[in-house]
Amino acid sequence: MKKTFTRLSLALALALPTVAAPIDLTATVDPIDLYPYPVDGGLSMSPDGPDSNRYAGWPANGKLFAWDNELLLVFAYVPSDDTPNDSFHPTGEGQSYTWSIRSLDGGQTWTDDPEQGAGLIPRRGAGKLTSPIDFTDPELALMIQMTDSQTGPSRLIYSTDRGRTWTGYHQLDLPGGFDPIAARSDYLIEDELTLRLFANAGATKDEDGTTPHQWITRDGGLSWELLGRTGLDIPNLPEWVWSIMPATVKLSDGTLVQAARTKGSGRPFFNYHPVHRSTDGGATWELVGEVFREEIPRSGSGYHTPSDLDLIPGTDTLVCTFVDRGSPGRMLAKLSTDQGVTWGDEIVLRADGGSSDIGYPETVFRADGKAVTVAYWNIPDDPHAWSPHHNPRFLAFVIWDPRSP
């Protein structure tokens, strides 16, 4: 079926967001910092320990799950040392490990104890999925992950006991002929056997044309159908390059809203998070607004990081969490009450980032309605740095209340 795309007026697309004073919550929240380091063949998450091999990264490439006050974070742990050939942050398989940590008190404390159902998640292949997944299982933890952002492929892994044991990784055959499909866990569960998956596809990150696409399974993940593209060619970016890492929610009336990490090249560079909306089940999409847009002096600076998009429980209020990779780095949020057309002032959750290599936030809501946001982080003059060019990255958690910022 042919898919069509619509746009609001060019005037909306070209309108720069109004700059307003941010809402600073940094004095009212207590950050929780977890530094990884290897111990006894496992991993400890504590500020105490050796000052090497301490790199936790990219929560958005894993996933943060919530079952009331029980939380599970899946992230990448990267062993590193002070050798001349040490990569700044290697991410390919064999260079990093998929790790999980669990909290039973709403994110206040965390453990990676295997006896608590946490720790290393082996990256073993399991072939094609042969039995359907019940997507409505209340104990389900489901991840769809790429093996490499430049070459793919993407795979599926799931758990029916809140991430204590896992099945997979299963081969994920997504139609469309794209190479690669860099999937992360952006999906919407429709019913027991039906799930929509959103992922960027169409080219590598460094080539023109990469945009989010949508697939659907109606048989528990056994087969998939391509529904089409969800992102548009954004007309207000010079030499538009790519739009990746979508974050999608479904409102109470069935409307789909999606934000995506978008970059415009040329001189100057632009970082941009456009918001698209579909009111017909994903058949057509329109550009309705933007979370932020900025002109930057060089590629990689500023807000060049994915965002997470969520709903305040029981409402249609959108919560977008993202990271400013400027100096200092900031962990931020914005709210929207009109389906992403307009956004409120920046809410500052943290403002002590010490590098442009931070971010990839994930946000969930715990039983009391408060949000738990995590990003991988770095601070200036970190006492755990093991050389001038090898600074640790830790998991920075913030517990906050978007209902009364």
mmCIF file of C-alpha atoms in Angstrom, residues 46-359:
data_model
loop_
_atom_site.group_PDB
_atom_site.id
_atom_site.type_symbol
_atom_site.label_atom_id
_atom_site.label_comp_id
_atom_site.label_asym_id
_atom_site.label_seq_id
_atom_site.Cartn_x
_atom_site.Cartn_y
_atom_site.Cartn_z
ATOM 1 C CA SER A 46 30.245 1.745 42.931
ATOM 2 C CA PRO A 47 32.483 4.832 43.176
ATOM 3 C CA ASP A 48 34.938 2.672 45.093
ATOM 4 C CA GLY A 49 37.444 0.552 43.243
ATOM 5 C CA PRO A 50 40.268 0.804 40.704
ATOM 6 C CA ASP A 51 40.512 3.843 38.452
ATOM 7 C CA SER A 52 40.553 1.867 35.212
ATOM 8 C CA ASN A 53 38.063 -0.143 33.172
ATOM 9 C CA ARG A 54 35.202 2.116 34.210
ATOM 10 C CA TYR A 55 33.066 2.832 31.165
ATOM 11 C CA ALA A 56 29.279 2.403 31.180
ATOM 12 C CA GLY A 57 27.514 3.626 28.090
ATOM 13 C CA TRP A 58 24.460 4.283 25.968
ATOM 14 C CA PRO A 59 21.324 3.382 27.962
ATOM 15 C CA ALA A 60 19.219 4.193 24.878
ATOM 16 C CA ASN A 61 20.968 1.356 23.036
ATOM 17 C CA GLY A 62 19.686 -0.966 25.766
ATOM 18 C CA LYS A 63 16.497 -0.193 27.661
ATOM 19 C CA LEU A 64 15.152 0.903 31.041
ATOM 20 C CA PHE A 65 12.187 -1.217 32.192
ATOM 21 C CA ALA A 66 9.766 -0.569 35.047
ATOM 22 C CA TRP A 67 7.336 -2.788 36.931
ATOM 23 C CA ASP A 68 6.021 -0.394 39.583
ATOM 24 C CA ASN A 69 9.114 0.072 41.808
ATOM 25 C CA GLU A 70 11.156 -2.729 40.273
ATOM 26 C CA LEU A 71 13.446 -1.311 37.584
ATOM 27 C CA LEU A 72 15.874 -2.977 35.209
ATOM 28 C CA LEU A 73 18.480 -1.126 33.129
ATOM 29 C CA VAL A 74 20.307 -2.782 30.249
ATOM 30 C CA PHE A 75 23.409 -0.902 29.066
ATOM 31 C CA ALA A 76 26.850 -1.452 27.531
ATOM 32 C CA TYR A 77 29.924 -1.995 29.667
ATOM 33 C CA VAL A 78 33.164 -1.269 27.804
ATOM 34 C CA PRO A 79 36.420 -2.635 29.209
ATOM 35 C CA SER A 80 39.167 -0.102 28.594
ATOM 36 C CA ASP A 81 42.765 0.433 29.591
ATOM 37 C CA ASP A 82 45.523 2.966 29.082
ATOM 38 C CA THR A 83 47.160 1.456 26.030
ATOM 39 C CA PRO A 84 48.147 3.385 22.878
ATOM 40 C CA ASN A 85 45.583 1.505 20.780
ATOM 41 C CA ASP A 86 42.733 1.954 23.214
ATOM 42 C CA SER A 87 39.621 3.204 21.439
ATOM 43 C CA PHE A 88 37.747 6.091 23.003
ATOM 44 C CA HIS A 89 34.580 4.067 23.219
ATOM 45 C CA PRO A 90 34.502 0.859 21.185
ATOM 46 C CA THR A 91 30.959 -0.380 20.681
ATOM 47 C CA GLY A 92 31.126 -3.379 18.382
ATOM 48 C CA GLU A 93 30.520 -6.919 19.535
ATOM 49 C CA GLY A 94 33.616 -8.305 21.210
ATOM 50 C CA GLN A 95 34.536 -4.808 22.371
ATOM 51 C CA SER A 96 31.732 -4.303 24.867
ATOM 52 C CA TYR A 97 29.366 -6.360 27.004
ATOM 53 C CA THR A 98 25.616 -6.163 27.506
ATOM 54 C CA TRP A 99 24.998 -5.736 31.230
ATOM 55 C CA SER A 100 21.958 -5.276 33.441
ATOM 56 C CA ILE A 101 21.395 -3.778 36.868
ATOM 57 C CA ARG A 102 18.239 -4.028 38.959
ATOM 58 C CA SER A 103 16.537 -1.809 41.521
ATOM 59 C CA LEU A 104 13.787 -2.947 43.876
ATOM 60 C CA ASP A 105 13.185 0.459 45.465
ATOM 61 C CA GLY A 106 12.293 2.706 42.554
ATOM 62 C CA GLY A 107 15.851 3.513 41.502
ATOM 63 C CA GLN A 108 17.353 4.506 44.854
ATOM 64 C CA THR A 109 19.730 1.538 44.978
ATOM 65 C CA TRP A 110 20.937 -0.868 42.292
ATOM 66 C CA THR A 111 22.613 -4.268 42.054
ATOM 67 C CA ASP A 112 24.093 -6.402 39.334
ATOM 68 C CA ASP A 113 24.108 -9.530 41.522
ATOM 69 C CA PRO A 114 23.222 -12.570 39.364
ATOM 70 C CA GLU A 115 21.257 -13.954 42.312
ATOM 71 C CA GLN A 116 19.014 -10.874 41.939
ATOM 72 C CA GLY A 117 18.581 -11.549 38.230
ATOM 73 C CA ALA A 118 21.119 -9.023 36.941
ATOM 74 C CA GLY A 119 24.605 -8.953 35.442
ATOM 75 C CA LEU A 120 25.972 -10.148 32.112
ATOM 76 C CA ILE A 121 23.505 -10.869 29.291
ATOM 77 C CA PRO A 122 25.295 -13.284 26.920
ATOM 78 C CA ARG A 123 25.241 -12.346 23.241
ATOM 79 C CA ARG A 124 24.540 -15.791 21.918
ATOM 80 C CA GLY A 125 22.708 -16.326 18.668
ATOM 81 C CA ALA A 126 19.505 -18.368 18.755
ATOM 82 C CA GLY A 127 18.421 -18.411 15.114
ATOM 83 C CA LYS A 128 14.933 -17.470 14.045
ATOM 84 C CA LEU A 129 12.098 -17.121 16.523
ATOM 85 C CA THR A 130 9.974 -20.300 16.377
ATOM 86 C CA SER A 131 7.288 -19.590 19.000
ATOM 87 C CA PRO A 132 5.216 -16.397 19.208
ATOM 88 C CA ILE A 133 5.835 -13.912 22.010
ATOM 89 C CA ASP A 134 2.921 -12.798 24.178
ATOM 90 C CA PHE A 135 3.495 -9.062 24.140
ATOM 91 C CA THR A 136 0.904 -8.487 26.881
ATOM 92 C CA ASP A 137 2.701 -10.702 29.411
ATOM 93 C CA PRO A 138 3.093 -8.425 32.473
ATOM 94 C CA GLU A 139 6.500 -9.984 33.205
ATOM 95 C CA LEU A 140 7.823 -9.341 29.681
ATOM 96 C CA ALA A 141 11.091 -7.530 29.001
ATOM 97 C CA LEU A 142 11.717 -7.153 25.267
ATOM 98 C CA MET A 143 14.733 -5.632 23.534
ATOM 99 C CA ILE A 144 15.460 -5.173 19.850
ATOM 100 C CA GLN A 145 19.083 -4.225 19.284
ATOM 101 C CA MET A 146 21.494 -3.646 16.441
ATOM 102 C CA THR A 147 24.809 -5.445 16.411
ATOM 103 C CA ASP A 148 26.521 -2.491 14.683
ATOM 104 C CA SER A 149 25.172 0.951 13.785
ATOM 105 C CA GLN A 150 26.927 0.971 10.406
ATOM 106 C CA THR A 151 26.428 -2.578 9.210
ATOM 107 C CA GLY A 152 23.677 -4.191 11.309
ATOM 108 C CA PRO A 153 22.006 -6.619 11.574
ATOM 109 C CA SER A 154 19.353 -6.200 14.287
ATOM 110 C CA ARG A 155 18.232 -8.935 16.651
ATOM 111 C CA LEU A 156 15.547 -9.632 19.234
ATOM 112 C CA ILE A 157 15.894 -10.876 22.799
ATOM 113 C CA TYR A 158 13.183 -11.253 25.415
ATOM 114 C CA SER A 159 12.488 -12.366 28.959
ATOM 115 C CA THR A 160 9.282 -13.563 30.610
ATOM 116 C CA ASP A 161 10.575 -13.114 34.181
ATOM 117 C CA ARG A 162 11.489 -9.406 34.263
ATOM 118 C CA GLY A 163 14.951 -9.890 32.817
ATOM 119 C CA ARG A 164 16.203 -12.600 35.140
ATOM 120 C CA THR A 165 16.627 -15.034 32.265
ATOM 121 C CA TRP A 166 16.614 -14.277 28.540
ATOM 122 C CA THR A 167 15.647 -16.042 25.308
ATOM 123 C CA GLY A 168 17.647 -15.079 22.214
ATOM 124 C CA TYR A 169 19.240 -13.270 20.558
ATOM 125 C CA HIS A 170 16.911 -14.163 17.689
ATOM 126 C CA GLN A 171 17.429 -13.249 14.071
ATOM 127 C CA LEU A 172 15.168 -10.350 13.055
ATOM 128 C CA ASP A 173 14.127 -10.450 9.404
ATOM 129 C CA LEU A 174 12.674 -7.011 8.639
ATOM 130 C CA PRO A 175 11.567 -6.596 5.003
ATOM 131 C CA GLY A 176 12.358 -3.624 2.820
ATOM 132 C CA GLY A 177 15.835 -4.329 1.498
ATOM 133 C CA PHE A 178 17.510 -1.772 3.765
ATOM 134 C CA ASP A 179 21.172 -2.056 4.667
ATOM 135 C CA PRO A 180 21.546 -1.645 7.534
ATOM 136 C CA ILE A 181 18.545 -1.493 9.847
ATOM 137 C CA ALA A 182 19.858 -0.002 13.081
ATOM 138 C CA ALA A 183 17.098 -0.987 15.483
ATOM 139 C CA ARG A 184 16.823 0.007 19.097
ATOM 140 C CA SER A 185 13.948 -0.789 21.432
ATOM 141 C CA ASP A 186 11.394 1.739 20.173
ATOM 142 C CA TYR A 187 8.162 -0.205 19.901
ATOM 143 C CA LEU A 188 4.455 -0.014 20.757
ATOM 144 C CA ILE A 189 2.527 -3.062 21.947
ATOM 145 C CA GLU A 190 -0.972 -3.277 20.422
ATOM 146 C CA ASP A 191 -2.248 -6.640 21.676
ATOM 147 C CA GLU A 192 -1.078 -10.125 22.566
ATOM 148 C CA LEU A 193 0.517 -10.794 19.160
ATOM 149 C CA THR A 194 0.759 -7.346 17.580
ATOM 150 C CA LEU A 195 3.666 -4.931 17.983
ATOM 151 C CA ARG A 196 4.864 -1.908 15.988
ATOM 152 C CA LEU A 197 8.615 -1.422 15.698
ATOM 153 C CA PHE A 198 10.262 1.878 14.729
ATOM 154 C CA ALA A 199 13.888 2.006 13.573
ATOM 155 C CA ASN A 200 16.090 4.056 11.267
ATOM 156 C CA ALA A 201 16.866 2.439 7.953
ATOM 157 C CA GLY A 202 17.834 3.245 4.426
ATOM 158 C CA ALA A 203 21.531 4.087 4.646
ATOM 159 C CA THR A 204 24.439 4.191 7.027
ATOM 160 C CA LYS A 205 24.563 7.083 9.479
ATOM 161 C CA ASP A 206 27.124 8.931 7.345
ATOM 162 C CA GLU A 207 25.102 8.766 4.129
ATOM 163 C CA ASP A 208 22.134 10.817 2.987
ATOM 164 C CA GLY A 209 18.682 9.341 3.312
ATOM 165 C CA THR A 210 18.516 7.614 6.684
ATOM 166 C CA THR A 211 15.048 8.050 8.202
ATOM 167 C CA PRO A 212 12.833 6.206 10.705
ATOM 168 C CA HIS A 213 10.635 3.442 9.325
ATOM 169 C CA GLN A 214 7.857 1.360 10.793
ATOM 170 C CA TRP A 215 7.276 -2.391 10.794
ATOM 171 C CA ILE A 216 4.491 -4.451 12.360
ATOM 172 C CA THR A 217 4.179 -8.060 13.495
ATOM 173 C CA ARG A 218 0.764 -9.632 13.991
ATOM 174 C CA ASP A 219 1.948 -13.103 14.950
ATOM 175 C CA GLY A 220 4.099 -12.551 18.006
ATOM 176 C CA GLY A 221 7.292 -11.684 16.129
ATOM 177 C CA LEU A 222 7.375 -14.637 13.726
ATOM 178 C CA SER A 223 6.938 -12.427 10.659
ATOM 179 C CA TRP A 224 7.040 -8.694 9.919
ATOM 180 C CA GLU A 225 5.461 -6.264 7.454
ATOM 181 C CA LEU A 226 6.962 -2.943 6.400
ATOM 182 C CA LEU A 227 4.426 -0.136 6.852
ATOM 183 C CA GLY A 228 6.605 2.649 5.509
ATOM 184 C CA ARG A 229 8.585 5.673 6.509
ATOM 185 C CA THR A 230 7.654 7.828 9.505
ATOM 186 C CA GLY A 231 10.176 10.668 9.224
ATOM 187 C CA LEU A 232 10.142 13.308 6.519
ATOM 188 C CA ASP A 233 12.806 15.161 4.575
ATOM 189 C CA ILE A 234 13.039 18.205 6.816
ATOM 190 C CA PRO A 235 13.058 21.300 4.547
ATOM 191 C CA ASN A 236 14.717 23.736 6.930
ATOM 192 C CA LEU A 237 18.090 22.034 7.382
ATOM 193 C CA PRO A 238 20.968 22.793 5.002
ATOM 194 C CA GLU A 239 22.183 19.665 3.217
ATOM 195 C CA TRP A 240 19.962 17.422 5.299
ATOM 196 C CA VAL A 241 21.818 14.249 6.199
ATOM 197 C CA TRP A 242 20.009 11.868 8.531
ATOM 198 C CA SER A 243 17.263 11.313 11.057
ATOM 199 C CA ILE A 244 17.770 8.379 13.418
ATOM 200 C CA MET A 245 16.866 6.873 16.800
ATOM 201 C CA PRO A 246 13.104 7.554 16.874
ATOM 202 C CA ALA A 247 11.169 7.652 20.146
ATOM 203 C CA THR A 248 7.444 6.993 19.763
ATOM 204 C CA VAL A 249 4.365 7.071 22.013
ATOM 205 C CA LYS A 250 0.658 6.394 21.528
ATOM 206 C CA LEU A 251 -1.881 8.839 22.972
ATOM 207 C CA SER A 252 -5.240 7.875 24.473
ATOM 208 C CA ASP A 253 -7.092 8.617 21.207
ATOM 209 C CA GLY A 254 -4.702 6.434 19.175
ATOM 210 C CA THR A 255 -2.585 9.292 17.830
ATOM 211 C CA LEU A 256 1.080 8.349 17.330
ATOM 212 C CA VAL A 257 3.728 10.954 18.180
ATOM 213 C CA GLN A 258 7.411 10.523 17.356
ATOM 214 C CA ALA A 259 10.571 12.542 17.988
ATOM 215 C CA ALA A 260 13.813 11.685 16.203
ATOM 216 C CA ARG A 261 17.464 12.655 16.408
ATOM 217 C CA THR A 262 18.121 14.671 13.251
ATOM 218 C CA LYS A 263 21.243 16.384 11.968
ATOM 219 C CA GLY A 264 21.737 18.886 9.160
ATOM 220 C CA SER A 265 25.188 19.256 7.672
ATOM 221 C CA GLY A 266 26.915 22.036 5.785
ATOM 222 C CA ARG A 267 27.958 25.352 7.271
ATOM 223 C CA PRO A 268 26.600 25.833 9.838
ATOM 224 C CA PHE A 269 25.644 22.473 11.314
ATOM 225 C CA PHE A 270 22.202 21.981 12.812
ATOM 226 C CA ASN A 271 21.013 19.633 15.530
ATOM 227 C CA TYR A 272 17.277 19.167 15.502
ATOM 228 C CA HIS A 273 14.535 17.056 17.094
ATOM 229 C CA PRO A 274 11.450 17.299 14.873
ATOM 230 C CA VAL A 275 8.131 15.879 16.061
ATOM 231 C CA HIS A 276 5.888 13.961 13.678
ATOM 232 C CA ARG A 277 2.307 12.864 14.289
ATOM 233 C CA SER A 278 0.005 10.255 12.769
ATOM 234 C CA THR A 279 -3.761 10.203 13.358
ATOM 235 C CA ASP A 280 -4.519 7.253 11.075
ATOM 236 C CA GLY A 281 -2.616 4.396 12.665
ATOM 237 C CA GLY A 282 0.714 5.240 11.086
ATOM 238 C CA ALA A 283 -0.438 5.324 7.454
ATOM 239 C CA THR A 284 0.413 9.022 7.064
ATOM 240 C CA TRP A 285 2.561 11.391 9.120
ATOM 241 C CA GLU A 286 2.838 15.164 9.432
ATOM 242 C CA LEU A 287 5.540 17.409 10.844
ATOM 243 C CA VAL A 288 3.886 19.270 13.748
ATOM 244 C CA GLY A 289 6.671 20.782 15.857
ATOM 245 C CA GLU A 290 10.127 20.439 17.298
ATOM 246 C CA VAL A 291 11.540 19.794 20.751
ATOM 247 C CA PHE A 292 14.599 21.898 19.966
ATOM 248 C CA ARG A 293 16.793 23.098 17.145
ATOM 249 C CA GLU A 294 20.210 24.700 17.340
ATOM 250 C CA GLU A 295 22.903 25.989 15.070
ATOM 251 C CA ILE A 296 26.319 24.709 16.103
ATOM 252 C CA PRO A 297 29.907 25.481 15.057
ATOM 253 C CA ARG A 298 30.860 21.882 14.387
ATOM 254 C CA SER A 299 29.385 18.442 14.076
ATOM 255 C CA GLY A 300 29.031 16.520 17.321
ATOM 256 C CA SER A 301 28.625 19.435 19.713
ATOM 257 C CA GLY A 302 25.505 20.750 21.379
ATOM 258 C CA TYR A 303 22.328 18.667 21.518
ATOM 259 C CA HIS A 304 23.661 15.970 19.224
ATOM 260 C CA THR A 305 22.172 13.059 21.170
ATOM 261 C CA PRO A 306 18.979 10.990 21.025
ATOM 262 C CA SER A 307 15.999 11.782 23.201
ATOM 263 C CA ASP A 308 13.457 9.644 25.004
ATOM 264 C CA LEU A 309 9.745 10.354 24.636
ATOM 265 C CA ASP A 310 7.250 9.259 27.280
ATOM 266 C CA LEU A 311 3.806 10.062 28.672
ATOM 267 C CA ILE A 312 3.049 11.129 32.230
ATOM 268 C CA PRO A 313 0.982 8.142 33.438
ATOM 269 C CA GLY A 314 -2.755 8.590 33.055
ATOM 270 C CA THR A 315 -2.379 11.668 30.811
ATOM 271 C CA ASP A 316 -1.504 12.673 27.258
ATOM 272 C CA THR A 317 1.254 15.008 28.475
ATOM 273 C CA LEU A 318 4.465 14.292 26.575
ATOM 274 C CA VAL A 319 7.785 14.201 28.435
ATOM 275 C CA CYS A 320 10.921 14.450 26.312
ATOM 276 C CA THR A 321 14.256 13.890 28.051
ATOM 277 C CA PHE A 322 17.464 14.735 26.211
ATOM 278 C CA VAL A 323 21.043 15.911 26.782
ATOM 279 C CA ASP A 324 22.880 19.076 25.802
ATOM 280 C CA ARG A 325 26.457 18.072 25.002
ATOM 281 C CA GLY A 326 27.747 21.630 25.379
ATOM 282 C CA SER A 327 29.935 22.959 28.152
ATOM 283 C CA PRO A 328 28.826 22.143 30.713
ATOM 284 C CA GLY A 329 26.761 19.173 29.621
ATOM 285 C CA ARG A 330 23.166 19.236 30.819
ATOM 286 C CA MET A 331 20.477 16.600 31.321
ATOM 287 C CA LEU A 332 17.198 18.213 30.246
ATOM 288 C CA ALA A 333 13.472 17.670 29.844
ATOM 289 C CA LYS A 334 10.578 19.432 28.148
ATOM 290 C CA LEU A 335 6.810 18.901 28.397
ATOM 291 C CA SER A 336 4.081 19.217 25.764
ATOM 292 C CA THR A 337 0.317 19.189 26.328
ATOM 293 C CA ASP A 338 -0.747 19.604 22.671
ATOM 294 C CA GLN A 339 0.596 16.441 21.012
ATOM 295 C CA GLY A 340 4.077 17.854 20.470
ATOM 296 C CA VAL A 341 3.122 21.018 18.593
ATOM 297 C CA THR A 342 4.572 23.295 21.280
ATOM 298 C CA TRP A 343 6.934 22.592 24.159
ATOM 299 C CA GLY A 344 7.473 24.200 27.550
ATOM 300 C CA ASP A 345 10.650 25.629 28.992
ATOM 301 C CA GLU A 346 13.737 23.505 29.480
ATOM 302 C CA ILE A 347 13.777 21.630 32.793
ATOM 303 C CA VAL A 348 17.376 21.184 33.962
ATOM 304 C CA LEU A 349 17.917 17.881 35.773
ATOM 305 C CA ARG A 350 21.700 17.966 35.848
ATOM 306 C CA ALA A 351 24.268 20.529 34.700
ATOM 307 C CA ASP A 352 27.761 19.197 35.433
ATOM 308 C CA GLY A 353 28.635 17.224 32.292
ATOM 309 C CA GLY A 354 32.312 17.334 31.439
ATOM 310 C CA SER A 355 32.433 15.969 27.896
ATOM 311 C CA SER A 356 30.619 15.969 24.568
ATOM 312 C CA ASP A 357 30.458 12.175 24.905
ATOM 313 C CA ILE A 358 27.460 11.864 27.261
ATOM 314 C CA GLY A 359 23.731 11.300 26.991
#
